[in-house]
Structures are given as structure tokens and as C-alpha cells.
Amino acid sequence: ESWPFHFVPKSEAFTTISSWWGGGGKGEFITDGKGTLYENNKRVTFLQYVTLPRLTPQPLELALNLGEGESEEDFEAPPEITESHVSDVTDYVSDAVDRSILIKHGWRLRDAYEAAKSPEIYQAYVQHSRGEFSCVKPSCLKFQNAWISDRTVCYLASGKPAVIQDTGPSRFLPNGEGMFRFSTMDEVVEAFSAINSDYKKHCMAAREIAETYFDAKRITGEILNRCGS
């Protein structure tokens, strides 16, 4: 009831609200349990899709905490970034450079703290978006446990289609109607095309996913029934 269906056919951008860095901040590395360390923040995965706005007419906006605790200096971004050069981009220089790279490639940027200043402002930001596009931390990809964000559930409950990075096979989560789980750039582009070809259908499907798989009363009741049996 707290997140009603909110159909806005003229809404433009697919958005998300996200930290750019993990809880450990810049240079957060974790182990895969096999002796290998890897950087675990969304910056890594988002930069792998940095050229996405050039491949689709769909406007894309990120509400990020870029520049947190860092003075804004003038840096010059590299002249050109393509998928084959992403590894060069992931070597950290500064948040100012990251901001420049994102804007150059067509991303709209917002401040995450402004987009989520209060519960009401956060909800309004989600509900006036066309849908959600989001990447996940590398650990979510490695776990392959079908993880999904509570933020994404807010988009779905609002009737906003979600295009989110695939975190592994699931016996429950649907794919291809209301929610699209991607592993490649082509899959993202195809998802936007499918959603925009019948936007209302996918908005209704998004809401149905939230009601079926994430409604608190419904799911809690099922858990209690299973415990009782």
C-alpha cells in the first residue's frame, strides 16, 4: 500500500539511485574465498556500460554520490572511451574524471543525496522515472544467488519496468516482461526497445511482479505456513 502503481506515460528517463563506491569506500577489495582479491563497487560494473547511452535513444540518468569527501578539481577526461578501453577507465583517477566521462557519453547525472533527501522525495524520484536501469556490485555477479535490490522492488511496485544486471538463475523471478535481467550490452538495448514498444503492458507487469513475489503480507504468510508444515 505504501508504494502504489503510478503510471506516467510521458516520463522520460530510466534512472537509479546508487552509491558509486562500496561501504569500504575507494579501493574496497574483497576476496572470492579462493585467494583472489577483486574491487567490489558499482563503479566497476557501471563503467563497463559507460557507452550505453550512445547505443539507445532511451534517456538514462544516474543519481550518484560522486565527489563525496573530495574537492572538485578540473580534470580532463581521456579523449575517447570504448568497451575495449574500459579497463583503462577503471583505474581510479578522481570522481571528477568519472563525472566527466559519464556526461561525455550521454548519461544524465543527479546527486544521490538530493534524490533521496527524504522518504517522500525518494518515492517521488522513483515514481516519476520511466523505469530503472542498474548495475550491481561484482560480488553479486560472483555469488550468482539471484539477488535483487529493495530499491528495484520500489520501482516494480510503482509500476516501473526494471532493467537490471543478471545475478544468477532463479526459480521465481520472471524475465522479459516488466523486469529484464541482462548480461550484455545488446540485452540492455533490446530490453529498452521491448519496453518502449508496449510501455503500459510492461508497467502493469512490473506491478504484478512486486505483488506476486515481494508483497510483505503475502510472503510472510507463505513463510509462516511453511514453518508450520
XYZ file of N, CA and C in Angstrom:
687
model
N 0.807 -1.207 0.000
C 0.000 0.000 0.000
C 0.848 1.267 0.000
N 2.049 1.185 0.551
C 2.915 2.365 0.647
C 3.540 2.744 -0.688
N 3.534 1.800 -1.638
C 4.107 2.060 -2.966
C 3.070 1.739 -4.033
N 2.120 2.660 -4.287
C 1.045 2.396 -5.256
C 1.534 2.461 -6.698
N 0.794 1.820 -7.564
C 1.032 1.890 -9.013
C 0.920 3.346 -9.450
N 1.891 3.813 -10.246
C 1.926 5.230 -10.622
C 2.324 5.317 -12.095
N 1.320 5.329 -12.964
C 1.569 5.298 -14.404
C 1.759 6.716 -14.942
N 2.951 6.976 -15.499
C 3.274 8.284 -16.083
C 3.814 8.033 -17.492
N 2.938 7.945 -18.494
C 3.370 7.545 -19.844
C 4.377 8.489 -20.485
N 4.409 9.746 -20.057
C 5.329 10.707 -20.675
C 6.653 10.828 -19.925
N 6.854 10.035 -18.887
C 8.136 10.073 -18.181
C 9.253 9.684 -19.144
N 10.429 10.268 -18.966
C 11.490 10.116 -19.960
C 12.580 9.123 -19.583
N 13.236 9.349 -18.459
C 14.497 8.655 -18.187
C 14.332 7.392 -17.360
N 15.084 6.373 -17.719
C 15.321 5.253 -16.819
C 16.385 5.726 -15.837
N 16.158 5.494 -14.559
C 17.028 6.048 -13.531
C 17.446 4.969 -12.546
N 18.337 5.344 -11.644
C 18.567 4.577 -10.429
C 19.227 5.501 -9.427
N 19.159 5.138 -8.169
C 19.847 5.859 -7.096
C 20.864 4.898 -6.514
N 22.121 5.325 -6.473
C 23.166 4.358 -6.132
C 24.388 5.030 -5.528
N 25.097 4.270 -4.716
C 26.441 4.677 -4.326
C 27.377 4.349 -5.485
N 28.401 5.157 -5.648
C 29.407 4.909 -6.677
C 30.478 3.977 -6.117
N 30.669 4.090 -4.804
C 31.665 3.284 -4.103
C 30.966 2.380 -3.098
N 31.595 1.276 -2.736
C 31.033 0.376 -1.736
C 31.183 0.940 -0.340
N 30.695 0.172 0.641
C 30.759 0.627 2.028
C 32.178 0.873 2.511
N 33.149 0.202 1.877
C 34.546 0.393 2.260
C 35.200 1.579 1.588
N 34.449 2.274 0.744
C 34.987 3.460 0.089
C 35.879 3.113 -1.092
N 36.678 4.080 -1.492
C 37.560 3.911 -2.646
C 38.572 2.809 -2.371
N 38.759 1.970 -3.371
C 39.742 0.902 -3.236
C 39.282 -0.233 -2.348
N 37.967 -0.457 -2.261
C 37.452 -1.571 -1.469
C 37.670 -2.876 -2.224
N 38.481 -3.756 -1.638
C 38.735 -5.054 -2.244
C 38.262 -6.144 -1.300
N 37.662 -7.187 -1.863
C 37.254 -8.330 -1.062
C 37.779 -9.597 -1.731
N 37.756 -10.688 -0.996
C 38.264 -11.945 -1.531
C 37.122 -12.816 -2.042
N 37.436 -13.612 -3.044
C 36.433 -14.548 -3.563
C 36.467 -15.880 -2.819
N 37.284 -15.941 -1.743
C 37.386 -17.163 -0.962
C 38.374 -18.160 -1.540
N 38.958 -17.803 -2.685
C 39.919 -18.694 -3.333
C 41.279 -18.021 -3.487
N 41.493 -16.987 -2.689
C 42.787 -16.318 -2.712
C 42.896 -15.167 -3.691
N 41.779 -14.814 -4.364
C 41.809 -13.721 -5.331
C 41.056 -12.523 -4.772
N 41.679 -11.354 -4.823
C 41.037 -10.120 -4.398
C 40.449 -9.411 -5.620
N 39.310 -8.798 -5.437
C 38.741 -8.009 -6.522
C 38.055 -6.775 -5.953
N 37.987 -5.721 -6.775
C 37.366 -4.473 -6.355
C 35.856 -4.644 -6.378
N 35.206 -4.248 -5.278
C 33.780 -4.535 -5.151
C 32.975 -3.255 -4.961
N 32.784 -2.527 -6.049
C 31.909 -1.363 -6.004
C 31.182 -1.240 -7.334
N 30.104 -0.457 -7.347
C 29.299 -0.337 -8.561
C 30.013 0.452 -9.652
N 31.001 1.222 -9.263
C 31.772 1.958 -10.270
C 32.329 1.002 -11.323
N 32.824 -0.141 -10.871
C 33.420 -1.129 -11.772
C 32.404 -1.593 -12.809
N 31.209 -1.953 -12.369
C 30.223 -2.513 -13.303
C 29.570 -1.431 -14.164
N 29.291 -0.270 -13.583
C 28.690 0.791 -14.392
C 29.625 1.237 -15.513
N 30.917 1.306 -15.246
C 31.850 1.746 -16.282
C 31.962 0.740 -17.424
N 31.589 -0.502 -17.174
C 31.568 -1.480 -18.257
C 30.432 -1.187 -19.246
N 29.472 -0.372 -18.810
C 28.340 0.004 -19.672
C 28.341 1.503 -19.959
N 29.528 2.112 -19.879
C 29.621 3.570 -19.999
C 29.151 4.078 -21.356
N 29.289 3.279 -22.408
C 28.901 3.725 -23.757
C 27.429 3.472 -24.077
N 26.671 2.933 -23.126
C 25.274 2.560 -23.375
C 24.419 3.699 -23.941
N 24.491 4.924 -23.415
C 23.624 5.984 -23.953
C 23.828 6.261 -25.436
N 24.974 5.881 -25.973
C 25.231 6.084 -27.396
C 24.594 4.998 -28.258
N 24.105 3.935 -27.610
C 23.574 2.796 -28.355
C 22.059 2.717 -28.321
N 21.422 3.629 -27.590
C 19.969 3.602 -27.457
C 19.429 5.026 -27.388
N 18.240 5.261 -27.934
C 17.624 6.586 -27.798
C 17.007 6.813 -26.422
N 16.996 5.780 -25.589
C 16.385 5.873 -24.272
C 17.242 6.738 -23.335
N 16.720 7.868 -22.811
C 17.476 8.685 -21.850
C 17.778 7.891 -20.575
N 18.987 8.089 -20.053
C 19.441 7.364 -18.867
C 19.980 8.348 -17.838
N 19.578 8.170 -16.592
C 20.008 9.082 -15.532
C 20.469 8.302 -14.311
N 21.596 8.724 -13.733
C 22.125 8.113 -12.524
C 22.142 9.149 -11.407
N 21.537 8.817 -10.269
C 21.645 9.650 -9.071
C 22.736 9.025 -8.212
N 23.898 9.662 -8.179
C 25.091 9.083 -7.555
C 25.652 9.996 -6.469
N 26.507 9.421 -5.621
C 27.201 10.215 -4.615
C 28.621 10.530 -5.080
N 28.766 10.882 -6.333
C 30.072 11.228 -6.882
C 30.638 12.454 -6.183
N 31.939 12.410 -5.882
C 32.604 13.573 -5.295
C 32.457 13.671 -3.798
N 31.904 12.640 -3.169
C 31.729 12.680 -1.718
C 33.080 12.771 -1.019
N 33.275 13.834 -0.247
C 34.523 13.999 0.500
C 35.708 14.343 -0.373
N 35.456 14.774 -1.585
C 36.563 15.068 -2.498
C 36.371 16.463 -3.075
N 37.441 17.247 -3.117
C 37.331 18.579 -3.695
C 37.216 18.455 -5.201
N 36.352 19.260 -5.793
C 36.141 19.219 -7.231
C 37.229 20.010 -7.942
N 38.154 19.295 -8.547
C 39.193 19.942 -9.325
C 38.902 19.727 -10.799
N 39.548 20.505 -11.622
C 39.317 20.371 -13.061
C 40.265 19.337 -13.631
N 39.702 18.239 -14.100
C 40.483 17.206 -14.755
C 39.993 17.068 -16.183
N 40.867 16.638 -17.040
C 40.469 16.410 -18.419
C 40.276 14.920 -18.623
N 39.088 14.539 -19.070
C 38.808 13.128 -19.299
C 39.586 12.633 -20.508
N 39.864 11.334 -20.580
C 40.504 10.781 -21.765
C 39.713 11.131 -23.015
N 40.366 11.252 -24.173
C 39.686 11.717 -25.381
C 38.563 10.808 -25.851
N 38.669 9.513 -25.626
C 37.636 8.598 -26.119
C 37.644 7.334 -25.275
N 36.464 6.873 -24.896
C 36.348 5.645 -24.126
C 35.431 4.687 -24.879
N 35.882 3.474 -25.100
C 35.047 2.454 -25.727
C 35.097 1.212 -24.855
N 34.284 0.209 -25.207
C 34.282 -1.012 -24.409
C 35.684 -1.615 -24.283
N 36.470 -1.530 -25.340
C 37.799 -2.149 -25.315
C 38.769 -1.403 -24.409
N 38.386 -0.183 -23.991
C 39.275 0.591 -23.137
C 38.755 0.709 -21.713
N 37.710 -0.025 -21.395
C 37.113 0.119 -20.077
C 38.115 -0.162 -18.973
N 39.008 -1.140 -19.164
C 39.980 -1.464 -18.130
C 40.855 -0.269 -17.796
N 41.090 0.605 -18.772
C 41.872 1.807 -18.506
C 41.082 2.784 -17.643
N 39.767 2.822 -17.854
C 38.931 3.758 -17.121
C 38.801 3.345 -15.665
N 38.774 2.038 -15.394
C 38.535 1.577 -14.036
C 39.702 1.875 -13.107
N 40.882 2.163 -13.630
C 41.984 2.620 -12.778
C 41.601 3.989 -12.244
N 41.485 4.100 -10.935
C 40.921 5.312 -10.354
C 41.817 6.533 -10.538
N 41.220 7.633 -10.978
C 41.903 8.925 -11.077
C 41.233 9.902 -10.122
N 39.948 10.172 -10.368
C 39.184 11.031 -9.466
C 37.716 10.937 -9.827
N 36.863 11.297 -8.882
C 35.433 11.318 -9.163
C 35.104 12.368 -10.218
N 35.897 13.436 -10.272
C 35.669 14.475 -11.279
C 35.866 13.922 -12.682
N 36.874 13.070 -12.842
C 37.103 12.433 -14.140
C 35.950 11.489 -14.461
N 35.516 10.709 -13.478
C 34.382 9.806 -13.700
C 33.147 10.592 -14.131
N 32.885 11.696 -13.467
C 31.738 12.525 -13.819
C 31.841 13.007 -15.265
N 33.036 13.442 -15.643
C 33.266 13.936 -16.997
C 33.044 12.838 -18.027
N 33.524 11.646 -17.734
C 33.379 10.511 -18.648
C 31.902 10.158 -18.837
N 31.165 10.103 -17.735
C 29.744 9.752 -17.812
C 28.960 10.780 -18.622
N 29.190 12.049 -18.340
C 28.473 13.106 -19.061
C 28.835 13.084 -20.542
N 30.111 12.873 -20.830
C 30.554 12.849 -22.228
C 29.850 11.755 -23.017
N 29.553 10.656 -22.374
C 28.916 9.530 -23.064
C 27.399 9.586 -23.024
N 26.844 10.664 -22.486
C 25.410 10.860 -22.599
C 24.589 10.567 -21.361
N 25.236 10.244 -20.236
C 24.495 9.985 -19.015
C 24.021 11.301 -18.397
N 22.794 11.321 -17.912
C 22.343 12.411 -17.073
C 22.756 12.092 -15.640
N 23.233 13.079 -14.901
C 23.673 12.839 -13.530
C 22.883 13.688 -12.550
N 22.533 13.074 -11.419
C 21.892 13.774 -10.307
C 22.671 13.447 -9.040
N 22.489 14.253 -8.018
C 23.111 13.987 -6.734
C 22.216 13.018 -5.943
N 22.809 11.922 -5.480
C 22.018 10.900 -4.794
C 21.377 11.434 -3.522
N 22.079 12.318 -2.826
C 21.534 12.835 -1.571
C 20.347 13.755 -1.818
N 20.314 14.424 -2.950
C 19.165 15.257 -3.294
C 17.984 14.387 -3.722
N 18.269 13.323 -4.482
C 17.204 12.438 -4.970
C 16.590 11.614 -3.846
N 17.330 11.448 -2.743
C 16.840 10.636 -1.628
C 16.909 11.404 -0.317
N 16.616 12.698 -0.382
C 16.741 13.570 0.797
C 15.761 13.172 1.893
N 14.609 12.667 1.507
C 13.591 12.228 2.464
C 12.847 11.056 1.837
N 12.093 10.277 2.636
C 11.319 9.179 2.048
C 10.373 9.649 0.946
N 9.768 10.827 1.138
C 8.822 11.338 0.158
C 9.523 11.732 -1.141
N 10.682 12.373 -1.025
C 11.438 12.790 -2.214
C 11.971 11.564 -2.955
N 12.432 10.587 -2.200
C 12.919 9.337 -2.799
C 11.802 8.664 -3.587
N 10.618 8.569 -2.985
C 9.498 7.923 -3.655
C 9.098 8.685 -4.910
N 9.079 10.020 -4.826
C 8.705 10.830 -5.985
C 9.699 10.638 -7.125
N 10.982 10.532 -6.785
C 12.005 10.332 -7.820
C 11.772 9.001 -8.540
N 11.533 7.960 -7.765
C 11.273 6.640 -8.350
C 10.003 6.674 -9.200
N 8.937 7.252 -8.670
C 7.635 7.163 -9.326
C 7.506 8.074 -10.547
N 8.403 9.020 -10.710
C 8.383 9.861 -11.909
C 9.463 9.454 -12.911
N 10.097 8.325 -12.650
C 11.039 7.752 -13.601
C 10.273 6.891 -14.602
N 10.869 6.668 -15.752
C 10.232 5.777 -16.740
C 10.429 4.323 -16.323
N 11.519 4.051 -15.650
C 11.836 2.712 -15.193
C 13.182 2.758 -14.518
N 13.716 1.602 -14.193
C 15.045 1.558 -13.583
C 16.027 0.838 -14.488
N 17.226 1.412 -14.610
C 18.368 0.693 -15.165
C 19.437 0.693 -14.087
N 19.959 -0.475 -13.756
C 21.002 -0.513 -12.735
C 21.932 -1.702 -12.904
N 23.185 -1.436 -12.559
C 24.187 -2.497 -12.449
C 24.319 -2.878 -10.974
N 25.044 -3.952 -10.713
C 25.215 -4.432 -9.341
C 26.700 -4.508 -9.006
N 26.999 -4.709 -7.733
C 28.387 -4.889 -7.326
C 28.929 -6.204 -7.905
N 30.232 -6.261 -8.195
C 30.816 -7.503 -8.718
C 30.543 -8.724 -7.847
N 30.461 -8.546 -6.516
C 30.205 -9.688 -5.638
C 28.857 -10.328 -5.938
N 27.860 -9.500 -6.299
C 26.535 -10.048 -6.616
C 26.584 -10.921 -7.862
N 27.456 -10.551 -8.805
C 27.614 -11.358 -10.014
C 28.328 -12.667 -9.698
N 29.307 -12.597 -8.783
C 30.064 -13.805 -8.445
C 29.236 -14.785 -7.619
N 28.376 -14.261 -6.734
C 27.570 -15.141 -5.896
C 26.567 -15.936 -6.715
N 26.010 -15.319 -7.794
C 25.006 -15.992 -8.631
C 23.849 -16.545 -7.791
N 23.344 -15.692 -6.887
C 22.268 -16.125 -5.999
C 20.938 -15.435 -6.307
N 20.841 -14.843 -7.517
C 19.600 -14.196 -7.984
C 19.200 -13.002 -7.117
N 20.184 -12.350 -6.498
C 19.912 -11.181 -5.648
C 19.205 -10.085 -6.435
N 18.293 -9.372 -5.741
C 17.628 -8.210 -6.321
C 17.525 -7.135 -5.237
N 17.665 -5.883 -5.623
C 17.693 -4.789 -4.664
C 16.298 -4.424 -4.163
N 16.203 -4.013 -2.890
C 14.940 -3.485 -2.364
C 14.550 -2.202 -3.103
N 15.534 -1.500 -3.631
C 15.252 -0.298 -4.443
C 14.531 -0.684 -5.734
N 14.990 -1.757 -6.351
C 14.332 -2.244 -7.564
C 12.894 -2.643 -7.278
N 12.655 -3.228 -6.118
C 11.292 -3.608 -5.753
C 10.399 -2.366 -5.640
N 10.986 -1.237 -5.188
C 10.212 0.010 -5.131
C 9.818 0.466 -6.535
N 10.734 0.337 -7.484
C 10.404 0.661 -8.882
C 9.300 -0.266 -9.391
N 9.456 -1.549 -9.174
C 8.466 -2.513 -9.664
C 7.089 -2.251 -9.061
N 7.049 -2.019 -7.749
C 5.772 -1.778 -7.080
C 5.090 -0.530 -7.628
N 5.894 0.454 -8.052
C 5.356 1.693 -8.622
C 4.909 1.511 -10.059
N 5.118 0.322 -10.603
C 4.760 0.058 -11.996
C 5.805 0.567 -12.962
N 7.065 0.537 -12.525
C 8.170 0.988 -13.370
C 8.989 -0.229 -13.812
N 9.046 -0.504 -15.099
C 9.835 -1.650 -15.575
C 11.294 -1.511 -15.142
N 11.913 -2.630 -14.836
C 13.290 -2.631 -14.362
C 14.185 -3.406 -15.317
N 15.303 -2.805 -15.665
C 16.336 -3.453 -16.480
C 17.558 -3.543 -15.584
N 17.808 -4.729 -15.052
C 18.808 -4.892 -14.010
C 19.770 -6.022 -14.349
N 20.974 -5.902 -13.852
C 22.012 -6.882 -14.172
C 21.657 -8.250 -13.603
N 21.863 -9.270 -14.406
C 21.516 -10.640 -14.038
C 22.465 -11.141 -12.957
N 21.905 -11.571 -11.818
C 22.729 -12.069 -10.715
C 22.557 -13.566 -10.496
N 22.123 -14.266 -11.533
C 22.052 -15.716 -11.430
C 20.651 -16.260 -11.648
N 20.544 -17.537 -11.975
C 19.250 -18.157 -12.274
C 18.344 -18.194 -11.049
N 17.042 -18.066 -11.298
C 16.061 -18.082 -10.218
C 14.850 -18.908 -10.627
N 14.325 -19.685 -9.681
C 13.098 -20.440 -9.936
C 11.871 -19.551 -9.812
N 12.048 -18.321 -9.303
C 10.915 -17.455 -9.018
C 10.859 -16.217 -9.901
N 11.980 -15.511 -10.025
C 11.959 -14.227 -10.711
C 11.720 -14.385 -12.207
N 10.703 -13.690 -12.732
C 10.451 -13.741 -14.175
C 11.447 -12.871 -14.926
N 11.454 -12.995 -16.214
C 12.366 -12.211 -17.040
C 11.721 -11.979 -18.400
N 11.788 -10.729 -18.882
C 11.305 -10.452 -20.226
C 9.972 -9.753 -20.298
N 9.343 -9.496 -19.135
C 8.086 -8.748 -19.122
C 7.984 -8.026 -17.775
N 8.139 -6.719 -17.793
C 8.137 -5.948 -16.549
C 9.495 -5.857 -15.911
N 10.243 -6.941 -15.990
C 11.618 -6.967 -15.493
C 12.509 -7.710 -16.483
N 13.632 -7.095 -16.815
C 14.587 -7.682 -17.753
C 15.934 -7.771 -17.046
N 16.502 -8.966 -17.017
C 17.791 -9.185 -16.354
C 18.837 -9.398 -17.438
N 19.839 -8.529 -17.462
C 20.787 -8.508 -18.579
C 22.196 -8.939 -18.165
N 22.909 -9.463 -19.176
C 24.322 -9.816 -19.003
C 25.209 -9.178 -20.051
N 24.583 -8.596 -21.093
C 25.361 -7.976 -22.168
C 24.739 -6.631 -22.549
N 25.526 -5.832 -23.255
C 25.051 -4.539 -23.721
C 23.870 -4.712 -24.675
N 23.955 -5.684 -25.567
C 22.868 -5.916 -26.525
C 21.558 -6.229 -25.811
N 21.637 -6.983 -24.728
C 20.420 -7.330 -23.989
C 19.777 -6.100 -23.361
N 20.597 -5.141 -22.928
C 20.054 -3.900 -22.372
C 19.306 -3.124 -23.454
N 19.954 -2.956 -24.603
C 19.353 -2.205 -25.708
C 18.044 -2.853 -26.148
N 18.036 -4.178 -26.243
C 16.825 -4.903 -26.639
C 15.719 -4.751 -25.596
N 16.098 -4.714 -24.323
C 15.109 -4.554 -23.248
C 14.420 -3.201 -23.342
N 15.187 -2.133 -23.556
C 14.589 -0.803 -23.697
C 13.627 -0.763 -24.883
N 14.040 -1.376 -25.975
C 13.202 -1.398 -27.168
C 11.892 -2.135 -26.901
N 11.974 -3.266 -26.227
C 10.775 -4.052 -25.923
C 9.840 -3.288 -24.995
N 10.394 -2.668 -23.970
C 9.574 -1.930 -23.004
C 8.859 -0.763 -23.684
N 9.597 -0.006 -24.477
C 9.019 1.184 -25.100
C 8.044 0.856 -26.230
N 8.092 -0.369 -26.730
C 7.141 -0.763 -27.776
C 5.744 -1.007 -27.205
N 5.658 -1.314 -25.906
C 4.360 -1.503 -25.246
C 4.540 -1.139 -23.776
N 4.726 0.147 -23.536
C 5.119 0.623 -22.205
C 4.097 0.270 -21.132
N 2.819 0.486 -21.405
C 1.801 0.231 -20.385
C 1.780 -1.236 -19.969
N 1.915 -2.135 -20.928
C 1.917 -3.566 -20.614
C 3.036 -3.908 -19.638
N 4.223 -3.352 -19.885
C 5.367 -3.665 -19.032
C 5.265 -2.979 -17.675
N 4.592 -1.823 -17.627
C 4.358 -1.174 -16.336
C 3.435 -2.033 -15.473
N 2.390 -2.560 -16.074
C 1.452 -3.412 -15.339
C 2.124 -4.724 -14.917
N 2.991 -5.237 -15.787
C 3.712 -6.469 -15.451
C 4.668 -6.241 -14.290
N 5.293 -5.050 -14.256
C 6.208 -4.726 -13.164
C 5.471 -4.744 -11.829
N 4.300 -4.110 -11.802
C 3.499 -4.093 -10.573
C 3.099 -5.510 -10.171
N 2.744 -6.316 -11.143
C 2.322 -7.693 -10.844
C 3.466 -8.499 -10.222
N 4.693 -8.259 -10.695
C 5.858 -8.943 -10.128
C 6.002 -8.591 -8.651
N 5.880 -7.292 -8.345
C 6.014 -6.854 -6.957
C 4.939 -7.479 -6.074
N 3.703 -7.496 -6.568
C 2.597 -8.052 -5.776
C 2.744 -9.559 -5.571
N 3.234 -10.237 -6.603
C 3.311 -11.702 -6.554
C 4.487 -12.199 -5.726
N 5.641 -11.554 -5.881
C 6.858 -12.093 -5.281
C 7.406 -11.298 -4.098
N 6.892 -10.075 -3.873
C 7.511 -9.242 -2.840
C 6.524 -8.601 -1.867
N 5.234 -8.850 -2.012
C 4.265 -8.279 -1.076
C 4.495 -8.867 0.318
N 4.691 -7.988 1.308
C 5.085 -8.434 2.649
C 4.067 -9.390 3.273
N 2.788 -9.017 3.197
C 1.765 -9.854 3.834
C 1.701 -11.220 3.173
N 1.755 -11.226 1.861
C 1.646 -12.472 1.115
C 2.842 -13.392 1.392
N 4.050 -12.818 1.336
C 5.257 -13.629 1.506
C 5.416 -14.101 2.941
N 5.112 -13.208 3.896
C 5.220 -13.599 5.308
C 4.270 -14.743 5.626
N 3.054 -14.650 5.065
C 2.092 -15.730 5.284
C 2.597 -17.058 4.749
N 3.220 -17.019 3.583
C 3.751 -18.247 2.993
C 4.883 -18.813 3.846
N 5.747 -17.930 4.359
C 6.858 -18.378 5.216
C 6.312 -19.062 6.473
N 5.312 -18.422 7.102
C 4.738 -18.987 8.323
C 4.063 -20.327 8.036
N 3.378 -20.444 6.910
C 2.736 -21.709 6.554
C 3.768 -22.813 6.385
N 4.891 -22.474 5.746
C 5.941 -23.487 5.527
C 6.566 -23.893 6.855
N 6.754 -22.918 7.747
C 7.313 -23.240 9.051
C 6.357 -24.158 9.822
N 5.070 -23.886 9.691
C 4.061 -24.683 10.392
C 3.981 -26.103 9.859
N 4.273 -26.267 8.559
C 4.177 -27.601 7.964
C 5.437 -28.403 8.203
